[in-house]
Amino acid sequence: MSKATLARLAKLGIASKFDLVLHLPLRYDDETHLYPIAAAPPGKPALVEGEVVECDIKYRPRRQLVCHMQDGSGVLTLRFFNFYTSQVKQLAPGTRVRAFGEVRHGFFGSEMVHPRYRVLRADAPVSESLTPVYPTTSGLGQDALRSLIGRALADSDLSDTLPPAVLAPLKLTGFREAVLYLHHPPPDAPRPALEERQHPAWRRVKFDELLAQQLSMRLSHRRRRSAGAPALASRGTLARRLMERLPFKLTRAQRKVLAEIQRDLAQPYPMQRLLQGDVGSGKTVVAALAALQCIENGYQVAVMAPTEILVEQHYRKLAAWFGDLGLEVAWLAGGLRGKPRRQALERVAKGEAPIAVGTHALFQEEVRFHNLGLAVIDEQHRFGVHQRLALRMKGTRPNQGAQPHQLMMSATPIPRTLAMSYYADLDVSVIDEMPPGRTPVATRLFSESRRDEVIRGIRDACMAGSQAYWVCPLIEESDALQLKTALETFQGMQKTFPELKVGLVHGRLKSDDKARVMQAFQDGAIRLLVATTVIEVGVDVPSATLMVIEHAERMGLSQLHQLRGRVGRGAGESTCILLYQNPLTPTARERLKIIFENHDGFEIARHDLRLRGPGELLGARQSGVPLLRFADLSIDLDLLETARAAAEGLLRDDMDAARAHLARWLGERHELLKV
Ligand code: ADP
Ligand code: MG
């Protein structure tokens, strides 16, 4: 194969013979049936055959090759606007030609523009199967691709990786049968089912793909489970003392997930649990109670969050809760320098501080734990796989292979199918209930042209005692521009309403300043907080009941949902105003409609999955995890469930089959999953 061809194949993601086998058609042409010219159905491609009666280059109205052919039923004009002069000779009168294209029966007779055609030397049988049309790239024609794939099909091992005992109850097509059918379906194949990928042959391929994914995820789950971890027995003394001090009772859902975590922590292998719960469902307190179980057993806890504002808030909350219990919380802010930093590091290293909170600064080289037993990762989707790994490496006693337990938290709800597939290496707990007394946030849409009106409304509300966030637009291309806009908005507000206490918070602010502003907002000294999207995650100021989001049309669904989740955290009624700029793109319009109509994070996530697909939704985590090519998680839930069960079965009963299947589907890519 030439270098150029290899490069083109690489563009299509084809690197091996088996990749060719799995390069499946987008659609099919039907060249299995010859139509008489006069009977060729209009409006859809058909195959006709006849004898050339005349073939010339014409110059009016523009240069073109015009060829008339007939088959006894009628005459057909073949018209080409791009052609080689040699074609005139090739299509000399008397030549037998088979042409495939759409026939138009017009006023001047029937014609076909740019048909695919073939000169017939002898009698040639028509194709016995539908002609596959593959996704391709420039420079690689369908014919070339077809012959490459044909050869790959002929000399690849297409035998089934799955034993009959597994296949039979699933009522799935055999692998060879499925693949051959998809490449060369018989003339009577149901084309809609094929093209919509719902045919049993497609289901087999999708099943195999999902099975490979499940196998590799479950394997990496097992591999991690084989590491040791401190068994942290659940005594519950500290937890009980904290609960007595809380101004609220845990919800049923919080108690349920806490029990799951407590059980995991008591095991001698590392917990790998994802705690999901919508914005405001109360994950922090669950993490705090889990931390106490760890501390009670003499081990340390690390709490990592993606922004300094969030770390600061966790610090305050935990310090208040744990201070009463006589426990010291160390705060490892990124901005911390000099002596305070050295002291904090030392107290963590000596084990004097049983709990440390910080941003990714926590997993820097110099941070040493005395004996880390639990790592809590808040808003885990903001961290990459590698960052989470680094924290795990701070293991309890790394030289003995023991690892800390991991609790990951996420307020970006992941639809069940996504969680079951891309997070199959984790155990998942879900808080599916909100603390009582919350009223849903009223969402209102305003066009940018009414900005002044909105500003006045917010001013009046703040003067009357409310607290509000004013979220400045996201400017993708430039942090600096985003900052500038925030500054201008802030100054504008200050100037227009000198009597109003306005604050400004953004990512570039020094840690101390950020902390001071947030505290002032928390205390109610600041009534209106102008902010960039740094407040998107985690911020918890229950007294704030108003939010304005500028240029809401630029934001994604989950971002809007997260932002809106900053209000509606107390008992008061809250309102979120979405300012948008016309004209709206159709997607932006749909997003605004969804956010307007929905409050449930899981529901919104399902829409998000539909609009953006899994790659975008998974964000950072996507690195290293091969995405699905064939299965569609928004429609193939049943296959996913079957594949999951089958994976468990194979790993239990038939490791050889599991290995063969993984080798076929993932090959070297499997290595990537070994993290
Ligand atoms: P998230 O799940 O988004 O991280 P938080 O942990 O910040 O949510 O909790 C949101 C708010 O709800 C906090 O002010 C918290 O103190 C409060 N809260 C948590 N659990 C309960 C509960 N069971 N009843 C009432 N309020 C609660
Ligand atoms: Mg949170």
CSV table of N, CA and C and ligand atoms in Angstrom, one decimal, residues 279-280 282-284 310 313-314 378-379 409 411 537-539 566 569, ligand 2:
chain,number,residue,atom,x,y,z
A,279,VAL,N,-26.8,20.2,41.7
A,279,VAL,CA,-26.3,21.4,42.4
A,279,VAL,C,-27.2,21.6,43.6
A,280,GLY,N,-26.6,21.8,44.8
A,280,GLY,CA,-27.3,22.1,46.0
A,280,GLY,C,-27.9,21.0,46.7
A,282,GLY,N,-26.4,18.9,48.5
A,282,GLY,CA,-25.8,18.7,49.8
A,282,GLY,C,-24.7,17.6,49.8
A,283,LYS,N,-23.8,17.7,48.9
A,283,LYS,CA,-22.7,16.7,48.9
A,283,LYS,C,-21.6,17.0,49.9
A,284,THR,N,-21.4,18.3,50.2
A,284,THR,CA,-20.3,18.7,51.1
A,284,THR,C,-20.4,18.0,52.4
A,310,LEU,N,-13.7,28.1,45.8
A,310,LEU,CA,-14.4,27.0,46.3
A,310,LEU,C,-13.6,26.4,47.5
A,313,GLN,N,-14.1,28.4,50.5
A,313,GLN,CA,-15.4,28.1,51.1
A,313,GLN,C,-15.4,26.8,51.9
A,314,HIS,N,-14.8,25.8,51.3
A,314,HIS,CA,-14.7,24.5,51.9
A,314,HIS,C,-13.9,24.6,53.2
A,378,ASP,N,-13.7,17.3,44.8
A,378,ASP,CA,-14.9,18.0,44.5
A,378,ASP,C,-14.9,18.4,43.0
A,379,GLU,N,-16.1,18.5,42.4
A,379,GLU,CA,-16.2,18.9,41.1
A,379,GLU,C,-15.2,18.2,40.2
A,409,MET,N,-16.7,13.8,43.6
A,409,MET,CA,-18.0,14.4,43.6
A,409,MET,C,-18.2,15.2,42.3
A,411,ALA,N,-21.3,17.7,40.4
A,411,ALA,CA,-22.6,18.3,40.3
A,411,ALA,C,-23.1,18.4,38.9
A,537,VAL,N,-18.8,27.0,39.9
A,537,VAL,CA,-18.9,25.8,40.6
A,537,VAL,C,-18.9,26.0,42.1
A,538,GLY,N,-19.7,25.3,42.8
A,538,GLY,CA,-19.6,25.1,44.3
A,538,GLY,C,-20.0,26.3,45.2
A,539,VAL,N,-20.0,27.5,44.7
A,539,VAL,CA,-20.2,28.6,45.6
A,539,VAL,C,-21.5,28.5,46.3
A,566,ARG,N,-26.4,28.5,41.9
A,566,ARG,CA,-25.8,29.4,43.0
A,566,ARG,C,-27.0,30.0,43.7
A,569,ARG,N,-30.7,28.4,47.1
A,569,ARG,CA,-30.1,27.5,48.1
A,569,ARG,C,-30.7,27.7,49.5
B,2,MG,MG,-20.5,21.4,46.0
